[in-house]
Short mmCIF file of C-alpha atoms in Angstrom, two decimals:
data_model
loop_
_atom_site.label_atom_id
_atom_site.label_comp_id
_atom_site.label_asym_id
_atom_site.label_seq_id
_atom_site.Cartn_x
_atom_site.Cartn_y
_atom_site.Cartn_z
CA UNK A 920 16.76 -17.64 -61.32
CA UNK A 921 19.84 -18.96 -63.11
CA UNK A 922 18.84 -17.05 -66.27
CA UNK A 923 18.25 -13.84 -64.33
CA UNK A 924 21.65 -14.18 -62.51
CA UNK A 925 23.30 -14.80 -65.79
CA UNK A 926 21.71 -11.69 -67.45
CA UNK A 927 22.72 -9.70 -64.30
CA UNK A 928 26.31 -10.96 -64.62
CA UNK A 929 26.51 -10.01 -68.36
CA UNK A 930 24.99 -6.48 -67.61
CA UNK A 931 27.41 -5.67 -64.86
CA UNK A 932 30.39 -6.90 -66.85
CA UNK A 933 30.01 -4.22 -69.61
CA UNK A 934 30.75 -0.64 -69.76
CA UNK A 935 31.42 1.44 -66.71
CA UNK A 936 29.84 -1.22 -64.46
CA UNK A 937 32.79 -3.40 -65.09
CA UNK A 938 35.01 -1.15 -63.09
CA UNK A 939 33.08 -1.71 -59.81
CA UNK A 940 34.16 -4.42 -57.36
CA UNK A 941 32.09 -7.57 -57.70
CA UNK A 942 31.12 -7.53 -54.06
CA UNK A 943 29.34 -4.27 -54.66
CA UNK A 944 26.99 -5.19 -57.67
CA UNK A 945 24.30 -7.70 -58.05
CA UNK A 946 21.55 -9.36 -56.10
CA UNK A 947 23.84 -11.89 -54.62
CA UNK A 948 26.32 -9.27 -53.23
CA UNK A 949 23.32 -7.23 -51.91
CA UNK A 950 21.96 -10.33 -50.20
CA UNK A 951 25.28 -10.93 -48.57
CA UNK A 952 25.71 -7.30 -47.48
CA UNK A 953 22.15 -7.09 -46.01
CA UNK A 954 22.76 -10.37 -44.22
CA UNK A 955 25.80 -8.74 -42.49
CA UNK A 956 23.80 -5.56 -41.75
CA UNK A 957 21.09 -7.83 -40.23
CA UNK A 958 23.60 -9.71 -38.32
CA UNK A 959 25.03 -6.67 -36.84
CA UNK A 960 21.64 -5.30 -36.00
CA UNK A 961 20.91 -8.56 -34.06
CA UNK A 962 24.08 -8.29 -32.12
CA UNK A 963 23.10 -4.79 -31.09
CA UNK A 964 19.95 -6.09 -29.65
CA UNK A 965 21.54 -9.01 -27.97
CA UNK A 966 21.96 -7.46 -24.51
CA UNK A 967 18.23 -6.57 -24.22
CA UNK A 968 17.27 -9.92 -25.71
CA UNK A 969 19.49 -11.76 -23.16
CA UNK A 970 17.83 -9.68 -20.33
CA UNK A 971 14.30 -10.68 -21.60
CA UNK A 972 15.33 -14.41 -21.71
CA UNK A 973 16.81 -14.29 -18.20
CA UNK A 974 13.59 -12.69 -16.97
CA UNK A 975 11.42 -15.43 -18.49
CA UNK A 976 13.75 -18.00 -17.06
CA UNK A 977 13.27 -16.55 -13.65
CA UNK A 978 9.50 -16.72 -14.00
CA UNK A 979 9.68 -20.26 -15.13
CA UNK A 980 11.85 -21.23 -12.28
CA UNK A 981 9.63 -19.50 -9.73
CA UNK A 982 6.54 -21.34 -11.18
CA UNK A 983 8.43 -24.62 -10.84
CA UNK A 984 9.46 -23.73 -7.32
CA UNK A 985 5.87 -23.02 -6.44
CA UNK A 986 4.74 -26.46 -7.74
CA UNK A 987 7.65 -28.23 -6.11
CA UNK A 988 9.20 -31.55 -7.09
CA UNK A 989 7.35 -34.32 -8.70
CA UNK A 990 5.51 -36.26 -5.95
CA UNK A 991 4.08 -39.49 -7.17
CA UNK A 992 5.29 -41.81 -4.30
CA UNK A 993 4.44 -41.57 -0.60
CA UNK A 994 8.02 -40.67 0.33
CA UNK A 995 8.01 -37.84 -2.16
CA UNK A 996 4.71 -36.58 -0.92
CA UNK A 997 5.85 -36.59 2.60
CA UNK A 998 9.08 -34.84 1.85
CA UNK A 999 7.19 -32.19 -0.13
CA UNK A 1000 4.89 -31.54 2.87
CA UNK A 1001 7.91 -31.35 5.11
CA UNK A 1002 9.54 -28.66 3.01
CA UNK A 1003 6.35 -26.84 2.74
CA UNK A 1004 5.58 -26.92 6.39
CA UNK A 1005 9.12 -25.73 7.24
CA UNK A 1006 8.78 -22.74 4.93
CA UNK A 1007 5.30 -21.96 6.32
CA UNK A 1008 6.43 -22.28 9.95
CA UNK A 1009 9.38 -19.88 9.35
CA UNK A 1010 7.23 -17.19 7.65
CA UNK A 1011 4.37 -17.56 10.07
CA UNK A 1012 6.48 -17.31 13.25
CA UNK A 1013 8.27 -14.20 11.75
CA UNK A 1014 4.98 -12.61 11.02
CA UNK A 1015 3.70 -13.26 14.49
CA UNK A 1016 6.92 -12.15 16.15
CA UNK A 1017 7.02 -8.91 14.17
CA UNK A 1018 10.21 -9.81 12.22
CA UNK A 1019 9.41 -8.66 8.68
CA UNK A 1020 12.81 -8.85 6.89
CA UNK A 1021 11.78 -11.66 4.42
CA UNK A 1022 10.98 -10.39 1.05
CA UNK A 1023 7.66 -12.23 1.40
CA UNK A 1024 6.38 -9.38 3.55
CA UNK A 1025 6.88 -6.72 0.84
CA UNK A 1026 6.10 -3.13 1.28
CA UNK A 1027 4.15 -2.16 4.37
CA UNK A 1028 2.41 0.65 2.59
CA UNK A 1029 0.67 -1.75 0.21
CA UNK A 1030 -2.45 -3.68 1.17
CA UNK A 1031 -0.94 -7.10 0.44
CA UNK A 1032 2.22 -6.11 2.55
CA UNK A 1033 0.18 -5.05 5.48
CA UNK A 1034 -2.04 -8.23 5.46
CA UNK A 1035 1.16 -10.21 5.78
CA UNK A 1036 2.30 -8.42 8.89
CA UNK A 1037 0.04 -10.26 11.39
CA UNK A 1038 1.75 -8.75 14.47
CA UNK A 1039 1.18 -5.26 13.30
CA UNK A 1040 -2.44 -6.07 12.66
CA UNK A 1041 -3.07 -7.52 16.03
CA UNK A 1042 -1.21 -4.67 17.82
CA UNK A 1043 -3.40 -2.10 16.02
CA UNK A 1044 -6.57 -4.06 16.66
CA UNK A 1045 -5.70 -4.37 20.48
CA UNK A 1046 -5.12 -0.56 20.51
CA UNK A 1047 -8.46 0.00 18.88
CA UNK A 1048 -10.18 -2.20 21.08
CA UNK A 1049 -8.79 -0.44 24.21
CA UNK A 1050 -10.05 2.89 22.91
CA UNK A 1051 -13.40 1.35 22.07
CA UNK A 1052 -13.71 0.03 25.59
CA UNK A 1053 -12.87 3.35 27.14
CA UNK A 1054 -15.55 5.08 25.12
CA UNK A 1055 -18.28 2.52 24.76
CA UNK A 1056 -17.39 -0.10 27.38
CA UNK A 1057 -19.83 1.31 30.15
CA UNK A 1058 -23.59 0.89 30.00
CA UNK A 1059 -24.25 4.49 31.01
CA UNK A 1060 -22.10 7.69 30.78
CA UNK A 1061 -22.54 9.42 34.14
CA UNK A 1062 -21.60 13.14 33.88
CA UNK A 1063 -23.20 16.61 34.45
CA UNK A 1064 -21.38 18.38 31.64
CA UNK A 1065 -23.08 19.04 28.33
CA UNK A 1066 -22.33 16.98 25.26
CA UNK A 1067 -20.67 18.38 22.18
CA UNK A 1068 -22.46 18.36 18.88
CA UNK A 1069 -20.29 15.37 17.77
CA UNK A 1070 -21.04 13.50 20.99
CA UNK A 1071 -24.83 14.06 20.61
CA UNK A 1072 -24.65 12.67 16.95
CA UNK A 1073 -22.70 9.66 18.11
CA UNK A 1074 -25.21 8.91 20.81
CA UNK A 1075 -28.03 9.00 18.31
CA UNK A 1076 -26.15 6.60 16.15
CA UNK A 1077 -25.57 4.25 19.03
CA UNK A 1078 -21.76 4.74 19.07
CA UNK A 1079 -21.71 6.16 22.57
CA UNK A 1080 -23.66 4.92 25.62
CA UNK A 1081 -26.66 6.51 27.17
CA UNK A 1082 -25.90 9.70 29.12
CA UNK A 1083 -27.34 10.44 32.64
CA UNK A 1084 -26.56 12.94 35.24
CA UNK A 1085 -25.15 12.15 38.55
CA UNK A 1086 -28.50 12.91 40.24
CA UNK A 1087 -30.18 10.39 37.88
CA UNK A 1088 -27.58 7.90 38.69
CA UNK A 1089 -28.05 8.25 42.48
CA UNK A 1090 -31.75 7.98 41.86
CA UNK A 1091 -31.20 4.56 40.17
CA UNK A 1092 -29.28 3.07 42.95
CA UNK A 1093 -31.17 4.67 45.85
CA UNK A 1094 -33.30 1.59 46.60
CA UNK A 1095 -30.31 -0.96 46.37
CA UNK A 1096 -28.84 -0.34 49.86
CA UNK A 1097 -32.18 -0.56 51.54
CA UNK A 1098 -33.21 -3.69 49.78
CA UNK A 1099 -29.86 -5.45 50.37
CA UNK A 1100 -29.51 -4.23 53.98
CA UNK A 1101 -27.59 -6.68 56.15
CA UNK A 1102 -26.04 -5.82 59.55
CA UNK A 1103 -24.42 -2.66 58.21
CA UNK A 1104 -24.56 0.54 60.32
CA UNK A 1105 -26.55 3.55 58.99
CA UNK A 1106 -24.79 5.40 56.27
CA UNK A 1107 -22.86 2.26 55.13
CA UNK A 1108 -23.74 -0.30 52.47
CA UNK A 1109 -23.34 -3.91 51.75
CA UNK A 1110 -19.90 -4.22 49.89
CA UNK A 1111 -21.54 -6.80 47.53
CA UNK A 1112 -23.61 -4.03 46.00
CA UNK A 1113 -20.45 -2.68 44.26
CA UNK A 1114 -20.37 -5.88 42.25
CA UNK A 1115 -24.01 -5.51 41.38
CA UNK A 1116 -23.58 -2.07 40.01
CA UNK A 1117 -20.37 -3.03 38.37
CA UNK A 1118 -21.80 -5.95 36.42
CA UNK A 1119 -24.65 -3.65 35.14
CA UNK A 1120 -22.18 -0.94 34.11
CA UNK A 1121 -19.83 -3.47 32.34
CA UNK A 1122 -22.61 -5.19 30.36
CA UNK A 1123 -21.10 -4.32 26.91
CA UNK A 1124 -17.76 -5.84 27.59
CA UNK A 1125 -18.74 -9.26 26.27
CA UNK A 1126 -20.08 -8.13 22.90
CA UNK A 1127 -17.22 -5.82 22.20
CA UNK A 1128 -14.68 -8.53 23.13
CA UNK A 1129 -16.21 -11.11 20.93
CA UNK A 1130 -16.38 -8.52 18.06
CA UNK A 1131 -12.75 -7.76 18.58
CA UNK A 1132 -11.75 -11.43 18.54
CA UNK A 1133 -13.74 -12.03 15.26
CA UNK A 1134 -12.02 -9.08 13.51
CA UNK A 1135 -8.58 -10.37 14.46
CA UNK A 1136 -9.55 -13.76 13.31
CA UNK A 1137 -10.63 -12.77 9.90
CA UNK A 1138 -7.13 -10.96 9.53
CA UNK A 1139 -5.49 -14.19 10.67
CA UNK A 1140 -7.27 -16.31 8.18
CA UNK A 1141 -6.33 -13.81 5.45
CA UNK A 1142 -2.74 -14.10 6.40
CA UNK A 1143 -2.75 -17.90 6.46
CA UNK A 1144 -4.38 -18.16 3.14
CA UNK A 1145 -1.98 -15.67 1.59
CA UNK A 1146 1.01 -17.49 3.04
CA UNK A 1147 0.01 -20.90 1.92
CA UNK A 1148 -1.02 -19.55 -1.47
CA UNK A 1149 2.44 -17.95 -1.89
CA UNK A 1150 4.27 -21.22 -1.00
CA UNK A 1151 2.31 -23.86 -3.05
CA UNK A 1152 -0.08 -24.47 -5.93
CA UNK A 1153 -3.79 -24.09 -5.76
CA UNK A 1154 -4.63 -27.74 -5.59
CA UNK A 1155 -2.33 -28.28 -2.59
CA UNK A 1156 -3.67 -25.02 -1.01
CA UNK A 1157 -7.31 -26.21 -1.17
CA UNK A 1158 -6.40 -29.78 -0.05
CA UNK A 1159 -4.34 -28.50 2.92
CA UNK A 1160 -7.05 -26.26 4.32
CA UNK A 1161 -9.83 -28.76 3.73
CA UNK A 1162 -8.03 -31.89 5.09
CA UNK A 1163 -5.95 -30.27 7.91
CA UNK A 1164 -5.94 -26.73 8.74
CA UNK A 1165 -9.55 -25.76 8.85
CA UNK A 1166 -10.40 -28.15 11.67
CA UNK A 1167 -7.47 -26.94 13.70
CA UNK A 1168 -8.28 -23.27 13.08
CA UNK A 1169 -11.90 -23.81 14.22
CA UNK A 1170 -10.58 -25.38 17.37
CA UNK A 1171 -8.31 -22.33 18.08
CA UNK A 1172 -11.16 -19.90 17.42
CA UNK A 1173 -13.44 -21.88 19.74
CA UNK A 1174 -10.86 -21.84 22.45
CA UNK A 1175 -10.32 -18.14 22.04
CA UNK A 1176 -14.13 -17.45 22.44
CA UNK A 1177 -14.17 -19.73 25.40
CA UNK A 1178 -11.35 -17.67 27.01
CA UNK A 1179 -13.32 -14.51 26.57
CA UNK A 1180 -16.37 -16.27 28.13
CA UNK A 1181 -14.09 -17.30 31.02
CA UNK A 1182 -12.84 -13.80 31.51
CA UNK A 1183 -16.34 -12.55 31.49
CA UNK A 1184 -17.25 -15.03 34.23
CA UNK A 1185 -14.34 -13.90 36.35
CA UNK A 1186 -15.78 -10.32 36.07
CA UNK A 1187 -19.07 -11.55 37.06
CA UNK A 1188 -17.85 -12.69 40.49
CA UNK A 1189 -17.41 -10.47 43.57
CA UNK A 1190 -15.02 -7.57 43.12
CA UNK A 1191 -11.37 -8.27 44.08
CA UNK A 1192 -8.54 -5.84 43.65
CA UNK A 1193 -5.37 -5.14 45.45
CA UNK A 1194 -4.34 -2.30 43.17
CA UNK A 1195 -3.76 0.98 44.93
CA UNK A 1196 -5.15 2.67 41.90
CA UNK A 1197 -8.57 1.90 43.35
CA UNK A 1198 -8.04 3.86 46.56
CA UNK A 1199 -6.51 6.70 44.54
CA UNK A 1200 -9.64 6.78 42.27
CA UNK A 1201 -11.90 6.91 45.34
CA UNK A 1202 -9.82 9.77 46.96
CA UNK A 1203 -9.82 11.66 43.64
CA UNK A 1204 -13.69 11.37 43.39
CA UNK A 1205 -14.20 12.58 46.95
CA UNK A 1206 -11.71 15.43 46.31
CA UNK A 1207 -13.64 16.37 43.16
CA UNK A 1208 -16.94 16.46 45.09
CA UNK A 1209 -15.45 18.53 47.83
CA UNK A 1210 -14.05 20.95 45.27
CA UNK A 1211 -17.57 21.37 43.81
CA UNK A 1212 -19.07 22.04 47.33
CA UNK A 1213 -16.22 24.45 48.38
CA UNK A 1214 -16.63 26.48 45.19
CA UNK A 1215 -20.30 26.75 45.95
CA UNK A 1216 -19.91 27.81 49.47
CA UNK A 1217 -17.15 30.39 48.57
CA UNK A 1218 -19.34 31.95 46.05
CA UNK A 1219 -22.15 32.05 48.63
CA UNK A 1220 -19.80 33.73 51.10
CA UNK A 1221 -17.98 36.10 48.75
CA UNK A 1222 -20.71 36.77 46.37
CA UNK A 1223 -21.57 35.54 42.94
CA UNK A 1224 -18.74 37.14 41.20
CA UNK A 1225 -16.14 34.77 42.89
CA UNK A 1226 -14.66 32.26 40.51
CA UNK A 1227 -16.24 33.77 37.41
CA UNK A 1228 -13.53 36.07 36.39
CA UNK A 1229 -10.40 34.44 37.97
CA UNK A 1230 -10.16 34.69 41.67
CA UNK A 1231 -11.84 38.09 42.09
CA UNK A 1232 -13.04 38.69 45.61
CA UNK A 1233 -15.47 41.60 46.33
CA UNK A 1234 -15.02 41.44 50.05
CA UNK A 1235 -11.91 42.97 51.44
CA UNK A 1236 -12.83 42.44 55.18
CA UNK A 1237 -14.24 39.23 56.32
CA UNK A 1238 -14.39 37.03 59.38
CA UNK A 1239 -12.16 33.89 59.29
CA UNK A 1240 -14.37 32.22 61.68
CA UNK A 1241 -17.43 32.78 59.42
CA UNK A 1242 -15.49 31.62 56.42
CA UNK A 1243 -14.47 28.34 58.09
CA UNK A 1244 -18.13 27.76 59.22
CA UNK A 1245 -19.27 28.33 55.64
CA UNK A 1246 -16.82 25.87 54.19
CA UNK A 1247 -17.67 23.05 56.73
CA UNK A 1248 -21.39 23.62 56.65
CA UNK A 1249 -22.23 20.97 54.09
CA UNK A 1250 -23.34 17.72 55.74
CA UNK A 1251 -25.57 14.97 54.47
CA UNK A 1252 -28.14 14.06 57.04
CA UNK A 1253 -29.83 11.43 54.98
CA UNK A 1254 -27.99 8.17 55.61
CA UNK A 1255 -29.49 6.49 52.66
CA UNK A 1256 -28.39 9.26 50.35
CA UNK A 1257 -24.96 9.26 51.86
CA UNK A 1258 -24.66 5.58 51.38
CA UNK A 1259 -25.76 5.86 47.65
CA UNK A 1260 -23.13 8.51 47.05
CA UNK A 1261 -20.29 6.32 48.62
CA UNK A 1262 -21.62 3.28 46.67
CA UNK A 1263 -21.65 5.02 43.35
CA UNK A 1264 -18.21 6.60 43.96
CA UNK A 1265 -16.62 3.20 44.75
CA UNK A 1266 -18.29 1.40 41.91
CA UNK A 1267 -16.93 3.99 39.47
CA UNK A 1268 -13.49 3.71 40.92
CA UNK A 1269 -13.55 -0.09 40.77
CA UNK A 1270 -14.82 0.05 37.14
CA UNK A 1271 -11.58 2.02 36.09
CA UNK A 1272 -9.32 -0.49 37.61
CA UNK A 1273 -11.20 -3.58 36.38
CA UNK A 1274 -11.37 -2.13 32.83
CA UNK A 1275 -7.57 -1.79 32.63
CA UNK A 1276 -7.23 -5.28 33.88
CA UNK A 1277 -9.70 -6.82 31.44
CA UNK A 1278 -8.21 -5.03 28.37
CA UNK A 1279 -4.88 -6.51 29.26
CA UNK A 1280 -6.33 -9.99 29.87
CA UNK A 1281 -8.04 -9.96 26.43
CA UNK A 1282 -4.79 -9.09 24.68
CA UNK A 1283 -2.69 -11.62 26.66
CA UNK A 1284 -4.98 -14.56 27.06
CA UNK A 1285 -7.41 -14.50 24.10
CA UNK A 1286 -5.44 -12.83 21.36
CA UNK A 1287 -1.96 -14.34 22.19
CA UNK A 1288 -3.68 -17.66 22.63
CA UNK A 1289 -4.98 -17.22 19.19
CA UNK A 1290 -1.78 -16.35 17.27
CA UNK A 1291 0.94 -17.06 19.90
CA UNK A 1292 1.67 -20.48 18.54
CA UNK A 1293 -0.04 -20.10 15.06
CA UNK A 1294 2.89 -21.65 13.21
CA UNK A 1295 2.49 -25.03 14.98
CA UNK A 1296 -0.58 -25.84 13.22
CA UNK A 1297 1.34 -26.82 10.19
CA UNK A 1298 4.86 -27.56 11.18
CA UNK A 1299 7.36 -30.46 10.27
CA UNK A 1300 6.31 -32.11 13.62
CA UNK A 1301 2.65 -31.87 12.61
CA UNK A 1302 3.45 -33.47 9.23
CA UNK A 1303 5.27 -36.32 11.06
CA UNK A 1304 2.01 -37.33 12.81
CA UNK A 1305 0.05 -37.35 9.54
CA UNK A 1306 -1.02 -40.76 8.16
CA UNK A 1307 0.12 -41.88 4.69
CA UNK A 1308 -3.62 -41.52 3.53
CA UNK A 1309 -3.93 -38.07 4.72
CA UNK A 1310 -0.54 -37.01 3.11
CA UNK A 1311 -1.72 -38.53 -0.27
CA UNK A 1312 -4.98 -36.60 -0.04
CA UNK A 1313 -3.07 -33.34 0.44
CA UNK A 1314 0.12 -33.66 -1.62
CA UNK A 1315 -0.75 -36.09 -4.41
CA UNK A 1316 -0.71 -34.47 -7.86
CA UNK A 1317 -3.63 -34.46 -10.13
CA UNK A 1318 -3.31 -34.75 -13.89
CA UNK A 1319 -3.92 -31.07 -14.22
CA UNK A 1320 -1.08 -30.39 -11.78
CA UNK A 1321 1.32 -32.69 -13.71
CA UNK A 1322 0.43 -30.89 -16.95
CA UNK A 1323 0.84 -27.54 -15.16
CA UNK A 1324 4.35 -28.60 -14.23
CA UNK A 1325 5.16 -29.91 -17.75
CA UNK A 1326 4.46 -26.56 -19.45
CA UNK A 1327 6.90 -24.40 -17.47
CA UNK A 1328 9.54 -27.26 -17.52
CA UNK A 1329 9.53 -27.29 -21.33
CA UNK A 1330 9.59 -23.57 -21.39
CA UNK A 1331 12.66 -23.47 -19.09
CA UNK A 1332 14.52 -26.01 -21.13
CA UNK A 1333 13.84 -24.08 -24.38
CA UNK A 1334 14.81 -20.71 -22.74
CA UNK A 1335 18.06 -22.16 -21.29
CA UNK A 1336 18.94 -23.77 -24.59
CA UNK A 1337 18.37 -20.38 -26.36
CA UNK A 1338 20.52 -18.56 -23.55
CA UNK A 1339 23.39 -20.89 -24.38
CA UNK A 1340 23.32 -19.91 -27.93
CA UNK A 1341 23.00 -16.17 -27.23
CA UNK A 1342 25.88 -16.39 -24.90
CA UNK A 1343 28.09 -18.11 -27.59
CA UNK A 1344 27.41 -15.32 -30.00
CA UNK A 1345 28.10 -12.66 -27.55
CA UNK A 1346 31.50 -14.34 -26.61
CA UNK A 1347 32.39 -14.76 -30.34
CA UNK A 1348 31.22 -11.35 -31.56
CA UNK A 1349 32.43 -9.28 -28.80
CA UNK A 1350 30.35 -6.85 -26.72
CA UNK A 1351 27.67 -5.62 -29.00
CA UNK A 1352 26.56 -1.90 -29.23
CA UNK A 1353 29.90 -0.69 -27.89
CA UNK A 1354 31.96 1.80 -29.99
CA UNK A 1355 35.68 1.77 -30.19
CA UNK A 1356 37.48 4.07 -27.89
CA UNK A 1357 40.08 6.48 -28.88
CA UNK A 1358 40.55 9.23 -31.30
CA UNK A 1359 38.16 7.87 -34.07
CA UNK A 1360 36.05 11.06 -34.91
CA UNK A 1361 34.12 10.39 -38.12
CA UNK A 1362 34.95 12.42 -41.16
CA UNK A 1363 31.70 13.32 -42.85
CA UNK A 1364 33.36 14.23 -46.20
CA UNK A 1365 31.64 11.99 -48.70
CA UNK A 1366 33.81 13.02 -51.80
CA UNK A 1367 37.55 13.07 -50.73
CA UNK A 1368 38.73 13.61 -54.40
CA UNK A 1369 38.31 16.89 -56.40
CA UNK A 1370 36.39 16.88 -59.55
CA UNK A 1371 39.63 17.13 -61.62
CA UNK A 1372 41.14 14.08 -59.88
CA UNK A 1373 37.86 12.25 -60.40
CA UNK A 1374 37.66 13.05 -64.13
CA UNK A 1375 41.27 12.02 -64.59
CA UNK A 1376 40.64 8.81 -62.70
CA UNK A 1377 37.47 8.04 -64.88
CA UNK A 1378 39.32 8.89 -68.18
CA UNK A 1379 42.25 6.52 -67.37
CA UNK A 1380 40.10 3.86 -66.09
CA UNK A 1381 42.10 3.69 -62.95
CA UNK A 1382 41.06 3.74 -59.29
CA UNK A 1383 42.39 5.59 -56.44
CA UNK A 1384 43.18 3.17 -53.66
CA UNK A 1385 41.53 3.74 -50.37
CA UNK A 1386 43.71 5.38 -47.80
CA UNK A 1387 44.46 3.55 -44.39
CA UNK A 1388 41.89 5.90 -42.81
CA UNK A 1389 38.91 4.86 -45.13
CA UNK A 1390 38.25 1.71 -43.44
CA UNK A 1391 34.78 0.24 -42.69
CA UNK A 1392 32.78 2.62 -44.88
CA UNK A 1393 32.05 2.27 -48.78
CA UNK A 1394 29.91 4.75 -50.48
CA UNK A 1395 28.46 4.21 -53.98
CA UNK A 1396 27.17 7.32 -55.72
CA UNK A 1397 24.89 6.80 -58.63
CA UNK A 1398 24.52 9.29 -61.47
CA UNK A 1399 21.20 8.97 -63.33
CA UNK A 1400 21.98 7.78 -66.84
CA UNK A 1401 20.23 10.01 -69.48
CA UNK A 1402 19.54 7.01 -71.86
CA UNK A 1403 17.71 5.01 -69.05
CA UNK A 1404 13.90 5.58 -68.98
CA UNK A 1405 13.90 4.42 -65.44
CA UNK A 1406 15.95 7.37 -64.30
CA UNK A 1407 14.46 10.01 -66.67
CA UNK A 1408 12.31 11.52 -63.85
CA UNK A 1409 15.25 11.77 -61.53
CA UNK A 1410 17.85 13.43 -64.01
CA UNK A 1411 20.01 15.82 -62.21
CA UNK A 1412 19.54 13.91 -58.80
CA UNK A 1413 22.17 11.80 -57.14
CA UNK A 1414 21.44 9.11 -54.60
CA UNK A 1415 24.05 8.00 -52.01
CA UNK A 1416 23.49 4.93 -49.93
CA UNK A 1417 25.82 3.99 -47.19
CA UNK A 1418 26.14 0.22 -47.08
CA UNK A 1419 27.79 -1.00 -43.88
CA UNK A 1420 30.38 -3.77 -43.87
CA UNK A 1421 31.39 -5.06 -40.46
CA UNK A 1422 35.03 -4.38 -39.76
CA UNK A 1423 36.74 -5.17 -36.38
CA UNK A 1424 39.43 -3.05 -34.97
CA UNK A 1425 40.75 -4.16 -31.65
CA UNK A 1426 42.22 -1.68 -29.42
CA UNK A 1427 45.74 -2.12 -28.01
CA UNK A 1428 44.49 -2.59 -24.42
CA UNK A 1429 40.93 -3.81 -24.84
CA UNK A 1430 39.01 -6.23 -26.91
CA UNK A 1431 36.17 -3.88 -27.78
CA UNK A 1432 34.97 -3.57 -31.46
CA UNK A 1433 33.51 -1.05 -33.68
CA UNK A 1434 30.52 -1.75 -35.99
CA UNK A 1435 28.47 0.25 -38.49
CA UNK A 1436 24.87 0.23 -39.30
CA UNK A 1437 22.76 0.87 -42.33
CA UNK A 1438 21.59 4.45 -42.54
CA UNK A 1439 21.01 6.83 -45.59
CA UNK A 1440 23.34 9.65 -46.21
CA UNK A 1441 22.50 12.69 -48.53
CA UNK A 1442 24.85 13.36 -51.27
CA UNK A 1443 26.42 16.86 -51.58
CA UNK A 1444 24.97 19.35 -54.05
CA UNK A 1445 26.73 19.38 -57.47
CA UNK A 1446 26.85 21.76 -60.28
CA UNK A 1447 25.77 20.89 -63.82
CA UNK A 1448 29.29 20.20 -64.93
CA UNK A 1449 29.68 17.51 -62.26
CA UNK A 1450 27.15 15.13 -64.12
CA UNK A 1451 28.26 12.60 -66.52
CA UNK A 1452 26.05 10.45 -68.68
CA UNK A 1453 25.85 6.77 -68.55
CA UNK A 1454 28.76 6.61 -65.99
CA UNK A 1455 28.97 5.31 -62.42
CA UNK A 1456 31.22 6.71 -59.76
CA UNK A 1457 32.51 4.75 -56.78
CA UNK A 1458 33.45 7.05 -53.94
CA UNK A 1459 35.23 5.95 -50.90
CA UNK A 1460 34.49 8.03 -47.82
CA UNK A 1461 36.59 8.30 -44.64
CA UNK A 1462 36.07 7.07 -41.18
CA UNK A 1463 38.48 7.36 -38.42
#
């Protein structure tokens, strides 16, 4: 290396090369200049590099936050569970109350965001349950109107109950009044028969209620697992469910099913209601039957055209007495049939009232009993009742956990150390990648001297000093020597390379700086008379 450097020095000290500045020739000068260019490039990338480092620091801190502090002693383990239980209680209560302001809940339009909104899930499930009970809660669908194609398909799939006409329903209950006769007068019935018919009609309630409860329970478990997994590491997550939460959750689920069974037992007792809606339903049912009979009698009196095309009446003259007699002609002489009609009407009226009450009771007693105090299953007060042995089983760290904590901690220390270095360079070198403000439009003229001035300068061996505007940009233009074989193929070509040298020009009002980067610049076209053999020019460009 020393011999090569010596030969290089001797070469550049002879002939036209000796006129060049020493910092513009040789490998050492090139190495220094490239080092500066590289440094400038690094400074340009510093902002994005700092952003990346800050992001990685945030990830490492989040990982350590999830793992928590080191917990090797019973006191540290208890403190860890107290902090964890407090965070869990706050998030769980917020979710059950419907307060979704915490970033934990995320976007409601995403699947993970919706699963963390437990109150929304329960509300939607209760609404769906109410709709299901209205459509499928009754054992038989009593109506005389024809089904639509969609209803027929649903009945075939078992999604809707069996359909029977009102006449078929009356036939099914016809023998109940006679076989349960007590001291009732003819045409009346034992009021306990309403309960018997109601219990048969409400038979699907139990299955639909338990199915609804299981669906809400599955959503609740997903929420709890998601929350605990968000707050702590996997080992603590598994230990907490196995050692503590699974048992309590099973008890809550069992209690909720027992609540549903108790509500079904209440429905199995004799009917009791003080809701005026029951009497209104009875009156509406009687009025509906009366409208059907009146329409039939009016058609019979006025002719078949009545009621088919609006209120068209063919008869213009009629006897009012005959009309009244026709309207009041309908009577039910069969006391058993009349009793069956009254019994069926009152059962249907009571079913509507009881259905509304039952849906509300399921939502209030069963569902709210399940999630109403869900946050208490793992709260600071619950941790206070745990034994030291149980706390150790849940919170003690394994060797894998300790290693898992060590890796992000080392990474965080390395990143923070690197961040300090980056900040020092930014503070020392000014803000990178920011150009100087003001009237500094670059002059793209690469050859500020005429050919005559250049020939005169070369013949006298002098040099034209750079003007004050020519700061920060040096251009070396090489003419291909005719005697050099290395340049024989490029004779008549000129190569111009712009080598950047960092210069700082502080503004009067700001501390911003101007830097240059390495980029090739094409040399301007030259005539044959411009070329000189064995000579090297040094051109100074201008940059404002």
